[in-house]
Coordinates of C-alpha atoms in Angstrom, one line a residue:
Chain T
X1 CA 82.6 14.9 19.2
X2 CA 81.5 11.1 18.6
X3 CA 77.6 10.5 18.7
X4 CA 78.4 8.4 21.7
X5 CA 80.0 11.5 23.7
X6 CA 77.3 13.6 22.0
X7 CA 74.5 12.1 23.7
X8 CA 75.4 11.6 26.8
X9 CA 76.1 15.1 27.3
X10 CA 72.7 15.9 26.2
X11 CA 71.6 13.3 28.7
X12 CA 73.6 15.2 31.0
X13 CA 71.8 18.2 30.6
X14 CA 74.5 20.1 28.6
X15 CA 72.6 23.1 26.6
X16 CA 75.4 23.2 24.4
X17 CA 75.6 19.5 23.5
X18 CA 71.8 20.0 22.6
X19 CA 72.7 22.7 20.0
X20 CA 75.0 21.0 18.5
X21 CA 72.4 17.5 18.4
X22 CA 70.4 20.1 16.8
X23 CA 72.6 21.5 14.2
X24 CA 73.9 18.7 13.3
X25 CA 70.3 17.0 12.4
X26 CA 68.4 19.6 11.8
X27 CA 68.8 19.6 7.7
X28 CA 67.7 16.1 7.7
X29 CA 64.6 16.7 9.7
X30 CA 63.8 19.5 7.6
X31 CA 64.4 18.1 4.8
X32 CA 62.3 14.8 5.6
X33 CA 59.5 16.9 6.8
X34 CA 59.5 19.1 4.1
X35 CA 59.2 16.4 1.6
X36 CA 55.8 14.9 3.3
X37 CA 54.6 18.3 4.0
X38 CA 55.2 20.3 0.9
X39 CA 55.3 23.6 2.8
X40 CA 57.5 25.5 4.9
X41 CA 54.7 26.1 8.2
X42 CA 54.3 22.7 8.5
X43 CA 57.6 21.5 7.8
X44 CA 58.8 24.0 10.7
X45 CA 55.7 22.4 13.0
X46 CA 56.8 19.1 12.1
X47 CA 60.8 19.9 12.8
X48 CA 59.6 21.5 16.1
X49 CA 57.3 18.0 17.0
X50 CA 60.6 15.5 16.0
X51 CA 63.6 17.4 18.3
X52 CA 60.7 18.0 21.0
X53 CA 60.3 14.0 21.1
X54 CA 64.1 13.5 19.9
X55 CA 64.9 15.2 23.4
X56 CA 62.5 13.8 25.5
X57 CA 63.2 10.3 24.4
X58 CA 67.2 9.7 23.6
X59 CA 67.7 8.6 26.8
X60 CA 65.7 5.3 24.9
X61 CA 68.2 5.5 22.3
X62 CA 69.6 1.9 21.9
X63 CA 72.8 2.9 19.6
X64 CA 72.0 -0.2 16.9
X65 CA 70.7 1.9 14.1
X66 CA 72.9 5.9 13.2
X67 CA 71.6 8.1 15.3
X68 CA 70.3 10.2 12.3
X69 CA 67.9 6.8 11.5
X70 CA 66.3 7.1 14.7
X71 CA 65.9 10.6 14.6
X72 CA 64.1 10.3 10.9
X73 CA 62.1 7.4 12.4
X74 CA 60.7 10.3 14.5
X75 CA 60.8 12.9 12.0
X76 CA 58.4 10.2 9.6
X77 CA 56.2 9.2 12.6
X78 CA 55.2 13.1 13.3
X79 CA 54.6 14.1 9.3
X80 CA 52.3 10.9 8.7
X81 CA 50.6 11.5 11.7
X82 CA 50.6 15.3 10.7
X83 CA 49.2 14.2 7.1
X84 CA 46.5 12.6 8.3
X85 CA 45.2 15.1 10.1
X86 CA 45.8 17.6 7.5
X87 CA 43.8 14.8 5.3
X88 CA 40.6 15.0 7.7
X89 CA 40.6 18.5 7.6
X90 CA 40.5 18.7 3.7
X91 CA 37.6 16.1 3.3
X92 CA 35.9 18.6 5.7
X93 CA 36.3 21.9 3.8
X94 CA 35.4 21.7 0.2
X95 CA 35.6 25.0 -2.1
X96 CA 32.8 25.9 -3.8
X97 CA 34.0 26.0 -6.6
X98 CA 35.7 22.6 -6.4
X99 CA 32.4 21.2 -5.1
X100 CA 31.2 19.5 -8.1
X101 CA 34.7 17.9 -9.5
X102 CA 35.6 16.6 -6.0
X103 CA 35.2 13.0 -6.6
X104 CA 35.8 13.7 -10.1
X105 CA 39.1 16.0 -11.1
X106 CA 38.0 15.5 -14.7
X107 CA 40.5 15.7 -17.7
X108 CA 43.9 16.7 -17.1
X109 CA 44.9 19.9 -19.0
X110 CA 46.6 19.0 -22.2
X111 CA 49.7 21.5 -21.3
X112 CA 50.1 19.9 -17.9
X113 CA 54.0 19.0 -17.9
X114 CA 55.3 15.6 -17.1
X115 CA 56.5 17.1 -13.3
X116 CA 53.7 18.1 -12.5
X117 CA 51.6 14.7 -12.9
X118 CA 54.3 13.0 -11.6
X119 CA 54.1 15.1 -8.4
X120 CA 50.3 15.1 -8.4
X121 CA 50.4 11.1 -8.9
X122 CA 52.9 10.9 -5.8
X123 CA 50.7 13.2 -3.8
X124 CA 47.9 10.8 -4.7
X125 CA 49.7 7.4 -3.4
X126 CA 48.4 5.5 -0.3
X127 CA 50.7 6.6 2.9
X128 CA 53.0 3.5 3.2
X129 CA 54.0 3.7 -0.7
X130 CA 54.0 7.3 -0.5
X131 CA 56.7 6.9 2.3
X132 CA 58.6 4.4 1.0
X133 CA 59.2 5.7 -2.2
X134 CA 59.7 10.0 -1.1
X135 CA 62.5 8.0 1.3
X136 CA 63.6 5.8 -1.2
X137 CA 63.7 7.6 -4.3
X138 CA 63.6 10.9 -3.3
X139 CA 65.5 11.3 -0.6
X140 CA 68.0 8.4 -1.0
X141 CA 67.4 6.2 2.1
X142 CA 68.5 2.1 1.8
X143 CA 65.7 -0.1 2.8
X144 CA 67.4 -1.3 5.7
X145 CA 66.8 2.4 6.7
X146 CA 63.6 3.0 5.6
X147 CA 62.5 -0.7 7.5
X148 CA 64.2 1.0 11.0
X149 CA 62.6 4.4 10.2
X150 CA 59.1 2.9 9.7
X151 CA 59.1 -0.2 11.7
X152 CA 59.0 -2.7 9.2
X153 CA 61.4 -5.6 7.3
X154 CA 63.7 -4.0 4.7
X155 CA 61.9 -6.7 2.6
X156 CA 58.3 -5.1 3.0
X157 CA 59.8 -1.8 2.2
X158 CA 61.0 -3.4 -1.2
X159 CA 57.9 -4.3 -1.8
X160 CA 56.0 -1.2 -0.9
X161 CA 58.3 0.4 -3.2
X162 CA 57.7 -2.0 -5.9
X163 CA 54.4 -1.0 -5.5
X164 CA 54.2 2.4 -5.8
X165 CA 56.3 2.5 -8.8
X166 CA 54.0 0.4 -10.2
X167 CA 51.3 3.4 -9.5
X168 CA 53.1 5.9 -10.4
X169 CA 53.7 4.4 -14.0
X170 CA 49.9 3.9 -13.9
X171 CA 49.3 7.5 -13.7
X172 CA 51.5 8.4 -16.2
X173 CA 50.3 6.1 -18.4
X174 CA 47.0 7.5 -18.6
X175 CA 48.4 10.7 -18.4
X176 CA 50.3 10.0 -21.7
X177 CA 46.9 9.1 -23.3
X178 CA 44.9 11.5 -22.1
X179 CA 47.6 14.4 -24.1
X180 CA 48.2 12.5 -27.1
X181 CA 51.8 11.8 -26.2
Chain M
X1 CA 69.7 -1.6 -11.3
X2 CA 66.4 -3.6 -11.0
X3 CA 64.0 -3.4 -14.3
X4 CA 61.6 -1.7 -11.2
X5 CA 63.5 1.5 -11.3
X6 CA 61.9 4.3 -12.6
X7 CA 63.4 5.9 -16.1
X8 CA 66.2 7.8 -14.8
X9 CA 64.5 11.0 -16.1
X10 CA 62.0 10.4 -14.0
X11 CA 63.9 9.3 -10.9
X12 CA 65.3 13.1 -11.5
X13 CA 61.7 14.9 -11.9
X14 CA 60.7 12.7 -8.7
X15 CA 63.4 14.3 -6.3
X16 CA 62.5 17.9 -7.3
X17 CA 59.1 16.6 -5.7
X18 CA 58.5 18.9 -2.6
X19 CA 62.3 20.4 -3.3
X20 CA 62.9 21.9 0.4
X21 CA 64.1 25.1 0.5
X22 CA 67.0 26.4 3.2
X23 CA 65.8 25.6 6.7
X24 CA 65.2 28.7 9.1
X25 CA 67.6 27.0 11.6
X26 CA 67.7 30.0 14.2
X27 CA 63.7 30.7 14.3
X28 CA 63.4 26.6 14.4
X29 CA 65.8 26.2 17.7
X30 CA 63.8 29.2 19.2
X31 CA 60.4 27.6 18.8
X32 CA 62.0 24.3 19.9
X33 CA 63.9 25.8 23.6
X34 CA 60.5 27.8 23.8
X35 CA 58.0 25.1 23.3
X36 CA 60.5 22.5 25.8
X37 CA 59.8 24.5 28.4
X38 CA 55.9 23.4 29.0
X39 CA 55.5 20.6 30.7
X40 CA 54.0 17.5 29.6
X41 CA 50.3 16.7 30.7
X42 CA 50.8 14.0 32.8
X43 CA 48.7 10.9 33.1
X44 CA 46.1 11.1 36.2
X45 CA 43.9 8.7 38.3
X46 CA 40.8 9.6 37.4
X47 CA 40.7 6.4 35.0
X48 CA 40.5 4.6 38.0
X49 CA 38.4 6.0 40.0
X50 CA 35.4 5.8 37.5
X51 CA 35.8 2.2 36.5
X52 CA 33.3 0.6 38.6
X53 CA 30.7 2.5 37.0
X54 CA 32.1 1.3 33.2
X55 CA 32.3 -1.8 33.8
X56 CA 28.6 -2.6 33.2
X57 CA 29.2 -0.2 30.4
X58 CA 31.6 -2.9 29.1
X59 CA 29.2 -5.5 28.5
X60 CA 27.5 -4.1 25.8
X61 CA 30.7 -3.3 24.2
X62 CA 30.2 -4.8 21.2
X63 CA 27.2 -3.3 20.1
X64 CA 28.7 0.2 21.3
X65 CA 31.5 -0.3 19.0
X66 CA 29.5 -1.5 16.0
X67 CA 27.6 2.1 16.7
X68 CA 30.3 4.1 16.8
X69 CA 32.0 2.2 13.4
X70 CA 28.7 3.3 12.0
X71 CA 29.1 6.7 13.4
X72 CA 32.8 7.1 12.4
X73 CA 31.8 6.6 8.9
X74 CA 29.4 9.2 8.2
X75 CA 31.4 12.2 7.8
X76 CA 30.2 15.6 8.9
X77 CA 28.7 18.1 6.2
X78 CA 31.9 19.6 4.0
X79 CA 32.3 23.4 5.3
X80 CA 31.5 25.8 1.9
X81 CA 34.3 28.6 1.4
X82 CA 32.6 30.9 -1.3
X83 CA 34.7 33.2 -3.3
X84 CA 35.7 35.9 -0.9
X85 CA 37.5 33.6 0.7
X86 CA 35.3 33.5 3.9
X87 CA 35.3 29.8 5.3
X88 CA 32.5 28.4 7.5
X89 CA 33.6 26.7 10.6
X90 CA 31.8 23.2 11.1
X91 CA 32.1 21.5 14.7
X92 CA 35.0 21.3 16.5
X93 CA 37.8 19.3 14.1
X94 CA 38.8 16.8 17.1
X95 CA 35.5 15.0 18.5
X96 CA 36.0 13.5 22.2
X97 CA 36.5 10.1 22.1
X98 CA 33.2 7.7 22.2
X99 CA 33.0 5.3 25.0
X100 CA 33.2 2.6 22.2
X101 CA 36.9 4.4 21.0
X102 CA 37.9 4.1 24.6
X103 CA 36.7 0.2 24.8
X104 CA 38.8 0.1 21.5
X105 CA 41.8 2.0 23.0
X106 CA 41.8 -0.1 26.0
X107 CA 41.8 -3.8 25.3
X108 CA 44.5 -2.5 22.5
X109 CA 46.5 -1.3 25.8
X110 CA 45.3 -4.4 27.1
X111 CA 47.3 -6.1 24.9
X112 CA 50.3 -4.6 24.6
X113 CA 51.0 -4.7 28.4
X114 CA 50.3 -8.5 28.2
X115 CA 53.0 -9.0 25.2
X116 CA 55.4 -6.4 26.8
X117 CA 54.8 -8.0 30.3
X118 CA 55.6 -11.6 28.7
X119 CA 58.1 -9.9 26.2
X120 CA 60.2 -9.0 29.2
X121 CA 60.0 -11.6 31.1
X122 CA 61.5 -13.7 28.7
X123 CA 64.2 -11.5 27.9
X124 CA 65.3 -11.3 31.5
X125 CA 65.4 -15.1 31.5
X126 CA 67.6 -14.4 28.7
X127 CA 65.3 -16.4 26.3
X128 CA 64.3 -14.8 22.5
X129 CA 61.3 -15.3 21.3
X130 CA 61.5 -15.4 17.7
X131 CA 57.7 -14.4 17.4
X132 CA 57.9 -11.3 19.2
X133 CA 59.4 -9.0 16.5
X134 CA 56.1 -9.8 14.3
X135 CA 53.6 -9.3 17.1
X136 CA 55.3 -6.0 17.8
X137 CA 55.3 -5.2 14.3
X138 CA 51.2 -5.6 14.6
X139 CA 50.7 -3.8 17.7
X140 CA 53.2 -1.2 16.2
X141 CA 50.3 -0.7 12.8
X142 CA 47.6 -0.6 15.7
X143 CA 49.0 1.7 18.0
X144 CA 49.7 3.9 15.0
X145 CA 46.0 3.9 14.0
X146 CA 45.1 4.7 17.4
X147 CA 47.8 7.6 17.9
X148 CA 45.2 9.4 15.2
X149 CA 42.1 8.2 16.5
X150 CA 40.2 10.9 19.1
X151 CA 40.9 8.5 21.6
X152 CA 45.2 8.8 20.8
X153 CA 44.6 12.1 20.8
X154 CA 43.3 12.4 24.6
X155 CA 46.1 14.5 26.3
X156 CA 46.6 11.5 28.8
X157 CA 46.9 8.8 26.6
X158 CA 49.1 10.2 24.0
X159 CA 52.6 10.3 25.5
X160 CA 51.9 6.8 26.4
X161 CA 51.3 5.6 22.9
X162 CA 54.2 7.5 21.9
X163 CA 56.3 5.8 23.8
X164 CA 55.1 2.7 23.0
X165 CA 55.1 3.3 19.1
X166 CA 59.0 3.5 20.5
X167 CA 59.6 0.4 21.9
X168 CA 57.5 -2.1 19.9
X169 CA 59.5 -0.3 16.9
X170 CA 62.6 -1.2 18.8
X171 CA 61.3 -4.7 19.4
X172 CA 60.1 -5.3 15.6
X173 CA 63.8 -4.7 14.4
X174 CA 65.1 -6.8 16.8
X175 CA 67.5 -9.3 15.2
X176 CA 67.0 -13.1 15.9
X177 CA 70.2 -13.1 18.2
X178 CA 69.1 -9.8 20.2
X179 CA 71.4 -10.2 22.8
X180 CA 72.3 -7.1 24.5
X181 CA 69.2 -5.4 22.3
X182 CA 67.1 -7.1 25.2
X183 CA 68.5 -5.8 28.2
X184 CA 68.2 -2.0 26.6
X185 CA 64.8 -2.7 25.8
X186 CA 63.8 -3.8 29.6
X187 CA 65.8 -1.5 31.0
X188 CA 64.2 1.5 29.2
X189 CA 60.9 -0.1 29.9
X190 CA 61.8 -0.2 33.7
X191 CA 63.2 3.3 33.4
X192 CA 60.0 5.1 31.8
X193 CA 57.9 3.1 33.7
X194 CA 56.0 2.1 30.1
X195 CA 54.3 -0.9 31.9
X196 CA 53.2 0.8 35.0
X197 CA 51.7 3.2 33.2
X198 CA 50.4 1.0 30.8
X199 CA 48.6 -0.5 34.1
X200 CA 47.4 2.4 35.2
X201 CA 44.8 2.7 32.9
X202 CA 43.8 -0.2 31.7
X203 CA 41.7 -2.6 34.5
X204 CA 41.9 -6.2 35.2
X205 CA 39.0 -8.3 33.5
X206 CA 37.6 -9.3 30.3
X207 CA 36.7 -5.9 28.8
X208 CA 38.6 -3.1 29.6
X209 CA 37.7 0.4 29.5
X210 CA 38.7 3.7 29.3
X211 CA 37.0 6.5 30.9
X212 CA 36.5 9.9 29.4
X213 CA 36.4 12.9 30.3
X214 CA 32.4 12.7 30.2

């Protein structure tokens, strides 16, 4: 079945059409989702939110980007918005034990592994590089796609990329000082 | 290749970041067909019938909003979880929206129903305007802000950003020969009714406001 024929049977209120919509995105979203949320309740919230909206809105589909772009354009749209409340609610509850090293995470542990800091570093980056480069890098997205999914030029995503490399080297740099290497 | 790529060990280490494991496609769909079946809180009147009493409200706008920027940035007292793991619950997470939110809100409404009013007019005189992909892309950052505001998160005003995160998305890709782009665009604007609604909560005048639910 074409994407075309696909969605207008889902349009036409075909159950089974919507299935297979489903099963034919639903790796993607999961994947995407998973990426930004790091863990599997939120991933499956944030799938959930995306084919909710995919459904209610395809009937706004235009057909000039894949069908899977716009559908990750959704999927990133629900797991920054789901970040940033999972953000708020952090700065709100502060261990005890982690009270006094909040602003402060002191020195890293000498045996902490190169994957770990890098992960920790791209946990730390501001939203829009954070995006860019989990899309770019991480999951393999062209800019042109990353520009549709986040509603920006291919050439700001470049740049945001650009960007956020130039972070992440940062971090490791210190990193690389702070253990000696 | 670009000199900006990462070392190519580390372009490996990053993609192991957040490594998703196998989805669990069968619960997903269920929670998906079983969530689809509420309905959608739909938008209601009541933001009209209580404008006449905000509209003197609106002329002290500016020093209400300069409050509540004030307000917004003192953050509430961190909740303590001690060592058994026993967490003390603050005030509710999601504060209602201050009437300076819902000034904010609506003159950002405001304005995207007066670029979406023009933006269709001139594509159903089959003019482009080579401008209006960059003002959506502005309204698009706002819009986004606002959809995690208190005052996006009212039940009646979020659908309707939604949608229009959609369509100024759609607008700030347009191409500078849009062409047929422009026609979908209106016609899904027609067909949701984005502009009506839009209308239906935000009042004619200098200052609009958006009411509440106190």
């Amino acid at each position: 079945m074409t994407e075309h024929d696909l969605i207008a049977r889902v349009l036409a209120g075909d159950q089974g059409a919507e299935r297979t919509l489903y099963d034919r995105y639903v790796d993607q979203v999961w994947r995407m989702t998973w990426r930004f949320a790091g863990d599997s309740d939120r991933a499956a919230d944030w799938t959930q939110e995306t084919f909710i909206r995919v459904f209610r809105r395809l009937g706004d589909f235009r057909g000039d980007s894949k069908l899977g772009t716009w559908i990750g354009s959704i999927a990133v749209s629900v797991s920054l918005g789901g970040l940033r409340s999972a953000k708020r609610k952090v700065e709100r509850e502060v261990p005890i034990e982690a009270g006094a090293n909040v602003a402060d995470p002191g020195p890293r542990r000498s045996d902490a592994d190169l994957g770990e800091r890098l992960h920790r570093a791209i946990d730390q980056l501001a939203e829009g590089y954070r995006s860019v480069f989990v899309l770019h890098d991480v999951e393999g997205y062209t800019h042109e796609e990353i520009g549709q999914m986040l509603g920006v030029t291919a050439g700001t995503s470049k740049a945001q990329l650009h960007r956020a490399r130039g972070r992440l080297r940062e971090s490791l740099a210190a990193f690389a000082r702070t253990t000696g290497d | 290749m670009t000199d900006d790529e990462l070392d190519p060990n580390l372009t490996k280490i990053a993609r192991a970041y957040h490594q998703p494991p196998e989805p669990p496609r069968e619960q997903l769909w269920a929670r998906i067909a079983e969530a689809r079946k509420t309905p959608v809180t739909p938008l209601r009147s009541p933001w009209r019938r209580a404008l006449p009493f905000l509209i003197p409200a609106a002329a002290a706008a500016g020093i209400l909003l300069a409050f509540a920027l004030g307000r917004m940035s003192v953050r509430p007292a961190p909740i303590i979880a001690g060592r058994s793991g026993v967490t003390v619950h603050g005030p509710a997470e999601t504060p209602a929206p201050t009437l300076a939110q819902r000034i904010t809100t609506g003159d950002h409404l405001g304005r995207v129903e007066v670029f979406l009013t023009g933006f269709r007019a001139e594509a159903r005189s089959g003019r482009s305007d080579t401008v209006a992909p960059e003002e959506a892309r502005r309204l698009l950052a706002a819009t986004r802000i606002l959809l995690d505001s208190p005052g996006g998160r009212d039940a009646r005003i979020q659908p309707l950003l939604e949608d229009l995160e959609l369509v100024l998305a759609e607008i700030a890709q347009l191409p500078a020969e849009a062409g047929q782009d422009l026609n979908l665009i209106t016609t899904g604007l027609d067909r949701r009714g984005t502009i009506a609604r839009l209308r239906s909560v935000v009042p004619t005048g200098d200052a609009p406001v958006l009411q509440g639910e106190s």
